[in-house]
Coordinates of C-alpha atoms in Angstrom, one line a residue:
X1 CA 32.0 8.6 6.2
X2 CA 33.4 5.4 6.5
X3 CA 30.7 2.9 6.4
X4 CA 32.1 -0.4 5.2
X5 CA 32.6 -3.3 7.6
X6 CA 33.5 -7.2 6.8
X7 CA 34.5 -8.8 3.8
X8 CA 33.5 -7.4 0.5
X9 CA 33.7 -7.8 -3.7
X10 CA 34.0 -6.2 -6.3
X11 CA 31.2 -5.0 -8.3
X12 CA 31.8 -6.2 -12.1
X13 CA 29.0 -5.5 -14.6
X14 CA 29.5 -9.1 -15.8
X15 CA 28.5 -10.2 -12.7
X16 CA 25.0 -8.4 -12.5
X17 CA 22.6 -11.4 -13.8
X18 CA 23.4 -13.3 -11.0
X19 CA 23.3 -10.9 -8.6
X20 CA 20.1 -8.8 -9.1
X21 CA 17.3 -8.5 -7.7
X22 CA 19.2 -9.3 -4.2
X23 CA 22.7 -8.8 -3.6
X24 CA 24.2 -12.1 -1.7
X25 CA 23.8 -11.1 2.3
X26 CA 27.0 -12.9 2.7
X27 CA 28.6 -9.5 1.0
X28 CA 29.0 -6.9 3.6
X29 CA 30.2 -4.2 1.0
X30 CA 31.3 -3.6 -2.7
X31 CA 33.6 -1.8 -4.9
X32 CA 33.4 -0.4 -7.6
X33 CA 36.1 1.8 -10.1
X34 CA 34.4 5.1 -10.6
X35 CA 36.1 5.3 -14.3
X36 CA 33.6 2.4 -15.1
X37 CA 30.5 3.5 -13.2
X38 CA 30.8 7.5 -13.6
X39 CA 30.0 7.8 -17.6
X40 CA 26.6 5.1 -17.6
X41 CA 23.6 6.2 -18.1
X42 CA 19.9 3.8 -18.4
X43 CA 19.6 0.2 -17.5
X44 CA 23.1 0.1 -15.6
X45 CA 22.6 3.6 -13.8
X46 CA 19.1 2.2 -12.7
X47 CA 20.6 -1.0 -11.5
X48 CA 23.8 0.8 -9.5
X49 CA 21.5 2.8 -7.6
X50 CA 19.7 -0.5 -6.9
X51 CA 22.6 -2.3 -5.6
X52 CA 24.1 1.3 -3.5
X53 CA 20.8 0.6 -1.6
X54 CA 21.2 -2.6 -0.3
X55 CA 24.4 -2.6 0.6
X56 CA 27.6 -0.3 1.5
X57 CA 29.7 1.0 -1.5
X58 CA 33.7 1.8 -1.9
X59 CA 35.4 2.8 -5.1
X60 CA 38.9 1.9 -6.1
X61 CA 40.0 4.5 -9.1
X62 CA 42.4 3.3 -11.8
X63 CA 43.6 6.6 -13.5
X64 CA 44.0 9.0 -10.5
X65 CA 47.6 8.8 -11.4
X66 CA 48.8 10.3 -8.3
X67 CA 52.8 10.1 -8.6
X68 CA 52.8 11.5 -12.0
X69 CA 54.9 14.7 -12.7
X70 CA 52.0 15.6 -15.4
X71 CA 49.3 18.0 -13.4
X72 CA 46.2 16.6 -11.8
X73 CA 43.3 16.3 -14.0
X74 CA 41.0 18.4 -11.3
X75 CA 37.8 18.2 -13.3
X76 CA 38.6 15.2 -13.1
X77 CA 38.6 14.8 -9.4
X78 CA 35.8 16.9 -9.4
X79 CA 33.6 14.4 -11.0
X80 CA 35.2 11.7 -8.5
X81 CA 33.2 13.6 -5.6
X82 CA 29.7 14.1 -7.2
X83 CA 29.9 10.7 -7.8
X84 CA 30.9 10.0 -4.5
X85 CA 28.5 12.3 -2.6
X86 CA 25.4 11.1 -5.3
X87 CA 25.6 7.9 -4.3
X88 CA 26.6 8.6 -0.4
X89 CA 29.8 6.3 -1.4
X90 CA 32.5 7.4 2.1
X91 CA 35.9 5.9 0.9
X92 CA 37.5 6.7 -2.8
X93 CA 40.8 4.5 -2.9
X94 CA 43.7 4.6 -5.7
X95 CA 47.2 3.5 -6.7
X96 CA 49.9 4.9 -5.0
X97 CA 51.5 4.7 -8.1
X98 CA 51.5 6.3 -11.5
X99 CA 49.8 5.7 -14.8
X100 CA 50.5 9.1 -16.7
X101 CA 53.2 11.0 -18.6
X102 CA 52.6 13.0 -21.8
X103 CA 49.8 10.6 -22.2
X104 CA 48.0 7.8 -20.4
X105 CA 49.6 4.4 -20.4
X106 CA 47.0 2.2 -19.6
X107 CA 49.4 0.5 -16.8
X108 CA 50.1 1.3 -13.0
X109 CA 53.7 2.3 -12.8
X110 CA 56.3 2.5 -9.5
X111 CA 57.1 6.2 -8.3
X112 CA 60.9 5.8 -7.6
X113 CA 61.5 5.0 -3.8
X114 CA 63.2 9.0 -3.1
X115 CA 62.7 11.6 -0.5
X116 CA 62.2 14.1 -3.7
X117 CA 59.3 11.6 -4.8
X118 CA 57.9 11.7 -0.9
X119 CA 57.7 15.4 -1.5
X120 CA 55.8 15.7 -5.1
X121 CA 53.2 12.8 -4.3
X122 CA 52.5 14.5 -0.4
X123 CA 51.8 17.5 -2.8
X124 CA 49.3 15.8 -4.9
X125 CA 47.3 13.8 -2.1
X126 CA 46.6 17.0 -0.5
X127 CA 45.2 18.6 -3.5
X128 CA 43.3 15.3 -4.0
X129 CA 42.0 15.7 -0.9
X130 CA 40.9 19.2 -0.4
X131 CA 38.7 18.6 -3.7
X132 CA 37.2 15.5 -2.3
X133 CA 37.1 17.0 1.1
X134 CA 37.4 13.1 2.4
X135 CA 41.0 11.6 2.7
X136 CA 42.3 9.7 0.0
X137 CA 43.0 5.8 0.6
X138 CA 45.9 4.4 -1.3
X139 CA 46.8 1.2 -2.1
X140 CA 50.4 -0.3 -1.7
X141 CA 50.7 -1.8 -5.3
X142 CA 53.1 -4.4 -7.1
X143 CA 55.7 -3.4 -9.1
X144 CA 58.5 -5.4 -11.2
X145 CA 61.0 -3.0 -11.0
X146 CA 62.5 -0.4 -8.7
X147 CA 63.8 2.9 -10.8
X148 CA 66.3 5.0 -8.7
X149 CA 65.5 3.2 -5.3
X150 CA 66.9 5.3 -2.7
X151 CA 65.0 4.1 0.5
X152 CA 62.9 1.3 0.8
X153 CA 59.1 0.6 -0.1
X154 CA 58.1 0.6 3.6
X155 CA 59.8 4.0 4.5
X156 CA 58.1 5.4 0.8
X157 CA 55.2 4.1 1.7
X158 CA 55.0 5.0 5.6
X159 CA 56.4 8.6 4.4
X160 CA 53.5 9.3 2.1
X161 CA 50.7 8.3 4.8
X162 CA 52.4 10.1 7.6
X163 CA 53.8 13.6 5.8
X164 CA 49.9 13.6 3.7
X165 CA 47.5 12.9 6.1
X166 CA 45.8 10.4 3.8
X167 CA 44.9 6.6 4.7
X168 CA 45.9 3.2 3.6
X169 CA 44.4 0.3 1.4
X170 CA 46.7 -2.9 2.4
X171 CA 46.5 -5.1 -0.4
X172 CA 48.4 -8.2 0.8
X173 CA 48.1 -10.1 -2.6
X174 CA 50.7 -7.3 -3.4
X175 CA 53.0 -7.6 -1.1
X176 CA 53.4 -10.9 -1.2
X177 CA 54.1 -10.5 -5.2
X178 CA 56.7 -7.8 -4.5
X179 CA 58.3 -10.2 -1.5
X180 CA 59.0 -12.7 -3.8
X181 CA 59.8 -10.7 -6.8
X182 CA 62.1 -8.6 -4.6
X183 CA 63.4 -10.9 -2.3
X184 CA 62.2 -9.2 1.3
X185 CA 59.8 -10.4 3.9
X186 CA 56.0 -9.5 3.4
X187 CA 55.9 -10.0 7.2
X188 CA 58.3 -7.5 8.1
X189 CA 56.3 -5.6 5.6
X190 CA 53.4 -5.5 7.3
X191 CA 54.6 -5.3 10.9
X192 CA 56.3 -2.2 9.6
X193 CA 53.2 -0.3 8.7
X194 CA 50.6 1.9 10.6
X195 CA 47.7 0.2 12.0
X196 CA 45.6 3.5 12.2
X197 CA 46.2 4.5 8.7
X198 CA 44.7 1.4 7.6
X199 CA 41.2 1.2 6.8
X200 CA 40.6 -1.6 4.7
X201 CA 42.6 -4.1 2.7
X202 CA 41.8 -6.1 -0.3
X203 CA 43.2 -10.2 -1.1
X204 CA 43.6 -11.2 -4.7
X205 CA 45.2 -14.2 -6.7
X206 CA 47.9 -14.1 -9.3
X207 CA 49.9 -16.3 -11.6
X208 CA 53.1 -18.0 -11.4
X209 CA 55.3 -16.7 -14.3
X210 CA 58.7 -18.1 -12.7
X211 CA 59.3 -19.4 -9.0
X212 CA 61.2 -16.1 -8.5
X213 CA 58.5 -14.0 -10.8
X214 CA 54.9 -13.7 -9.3
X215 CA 52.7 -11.3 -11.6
X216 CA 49.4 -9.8 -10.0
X217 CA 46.5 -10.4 -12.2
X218 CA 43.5 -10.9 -10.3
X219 CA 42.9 -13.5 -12.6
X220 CA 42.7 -16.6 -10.1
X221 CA 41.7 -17.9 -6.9
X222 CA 44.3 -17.1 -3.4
X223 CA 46.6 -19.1 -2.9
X224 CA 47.1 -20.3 0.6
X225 CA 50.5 -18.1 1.2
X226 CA 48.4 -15.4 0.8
X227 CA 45.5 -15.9 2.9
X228 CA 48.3 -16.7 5.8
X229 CA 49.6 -13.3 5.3
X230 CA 45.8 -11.8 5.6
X231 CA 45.8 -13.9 8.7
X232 CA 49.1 -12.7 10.0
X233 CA 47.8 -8.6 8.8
X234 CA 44.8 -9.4 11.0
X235 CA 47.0 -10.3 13.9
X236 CA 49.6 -7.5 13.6
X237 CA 46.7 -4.3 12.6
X238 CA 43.6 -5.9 14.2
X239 CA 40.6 -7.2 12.0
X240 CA 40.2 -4.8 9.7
X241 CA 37.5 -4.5 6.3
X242 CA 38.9 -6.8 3.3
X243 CA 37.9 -7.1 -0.4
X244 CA 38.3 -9.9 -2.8
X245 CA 39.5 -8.5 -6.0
X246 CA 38.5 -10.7 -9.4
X247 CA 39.2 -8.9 -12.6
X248 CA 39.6 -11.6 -14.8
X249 CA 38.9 -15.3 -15.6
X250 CA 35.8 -14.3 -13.4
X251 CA 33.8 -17.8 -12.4
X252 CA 30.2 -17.8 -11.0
X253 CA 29.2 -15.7 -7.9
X254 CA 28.6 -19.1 -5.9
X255 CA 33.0 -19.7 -6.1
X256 CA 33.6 -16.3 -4.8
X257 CA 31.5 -16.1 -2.3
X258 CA 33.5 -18.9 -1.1
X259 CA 36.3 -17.0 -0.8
X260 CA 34.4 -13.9 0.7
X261 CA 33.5 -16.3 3.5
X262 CA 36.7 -17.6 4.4
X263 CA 37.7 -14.0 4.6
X264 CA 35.0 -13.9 6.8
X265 CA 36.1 -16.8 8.9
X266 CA 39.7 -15.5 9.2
X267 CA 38.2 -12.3 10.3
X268 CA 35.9 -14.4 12.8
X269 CA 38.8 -16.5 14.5
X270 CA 40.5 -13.3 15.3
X271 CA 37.7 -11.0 16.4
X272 CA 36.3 -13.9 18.9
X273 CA 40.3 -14.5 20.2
X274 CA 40.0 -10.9 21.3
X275 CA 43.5 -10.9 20.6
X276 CA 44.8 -7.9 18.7
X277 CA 41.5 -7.4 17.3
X278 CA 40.1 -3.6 16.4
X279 CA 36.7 -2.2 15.6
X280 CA 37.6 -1.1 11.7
X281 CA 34.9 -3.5 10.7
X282 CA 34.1 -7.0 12.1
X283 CA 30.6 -7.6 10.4

């Protein structure tokens, strides 16, 4: 069900005058969140179903809340798949993260790094994924603090894919925040994970609070340390599909595409090197 391939961007409803009647070829899929998409009805449910057929769709969910202890909103989850399967959308991703507890709270939160929360999370990804009957993609996310860290991001994170069966989103954006923030190496990182749980990867910017204090926004344009880790993911996992995330401060279509295409060129130099290169999705 997995149809994307390339370098993609998000879908952003501020975005659609410039983008309709065609979608930019140079945009081998989208995203979308289905929170956004899922209650519209008229002009932007006519124009969504445009856009789903001219090119491949993913979603990337923002209140899944998957490492809460409060129950899984099923309906919920319900609606996530006949949204899904209406608009032949493959891949629903999330937050390996939490954003729940006696209440929503409108942020993404770290589940503490413990075999206990390995255990309750595994739980809730299969649930997730009997409902959807897909696997569910999660994202490694950034986080500014580690509550009761009892083994280390990678082993969490390498845990959850292996013990749930699920897949992996590779944000790289994110680990480079969390490198700096955290003081580890977003190499070692990435070596560490699973190449075949990876199915595709998204590259943001973020802003500078301190030189020790990187916060993720997705407000900005990449930064060239973070490109070089997309390079260096590429050459450890093979070429795999990759979004440009752009949330805020959100300039004209013509300066992201830009940055689609060097995605696209990165993803080029490695795919004609033969070198470590996979069939995920080389467009």
């Amino acid at each position: 069900m997995n149809n994307i391939k390339g370098a993609g961007l998000g879908f952003r409803r501020e975005m659609l005058d410039e983008l309709f009647p065609t979608l930019p070829k140079e945009v081998d899929f989208w995203e979308v969140a289905p929170e956004n998409w899922i209650p519209l009805g008229g002009i932007y449910q006519k124009q969504f179903k445009q856009a789903t057929a001219q090119a491949p769709f993913s979603t990337h969910g923002l209140s899944l809340s998957i490492g809460s202890s409060d129950k899984l909103d099923v309906e919920f989850i319900k609606t996530v798949k006949q949204f899904l399967d209406a608009n032949n959308i493959g891949l629903y991703s999330e937050h390996l993260s939490y954003c729940s507890g006696n209440g929503h709270m409108y942020d993404l939160m770290p589940i503490p790094f413990t075999e206990e929360a390995v255990k309750h999370v595994v739980a809730r990804v299969k649930q997730v994924q009997d409902i959807l009957e897909r696997p569910l993609v999660l994202e490694n996310v950034s986080y500014y603090v580690a509550p009761d860290q009892v083994i280390s991001e990678l082993e969490f994170t390498n845990a959850v894919l292996s013990e749930s069966g699920c897949s992996m989103l590779l944000d790289v954006n994110n680990v480079y925040v969390n490198s700096i923030n955290h003081n580890y190496s977003p190499h070692e990182f990435i070596k560490g994970l699973p190449s075949h749980k990876i199915v595709y990867g998204h590259i943001a910017g973020h802003y500078d609070e301190a030189a020790d204090l990187k916060v993720d926004t997705h407000g900005a344009d990449v930064i060239e340390p973070v490109w070089e880790l997309l390079d260096y993911a590429y050459s450890a996992h093979g070429v795999y599909p990759t979004l440009l995330e752009r949330d805020f401060n959100i300039p004209c279509v013509d300066n992201l595409l830009n940055e689609v295409r060097k995605i696209k060129a990165i993803q080029s130099k490695h795919a004609s090197s033969g070198i470590n290169s996979s069939s995920k999705g080389v467009a």
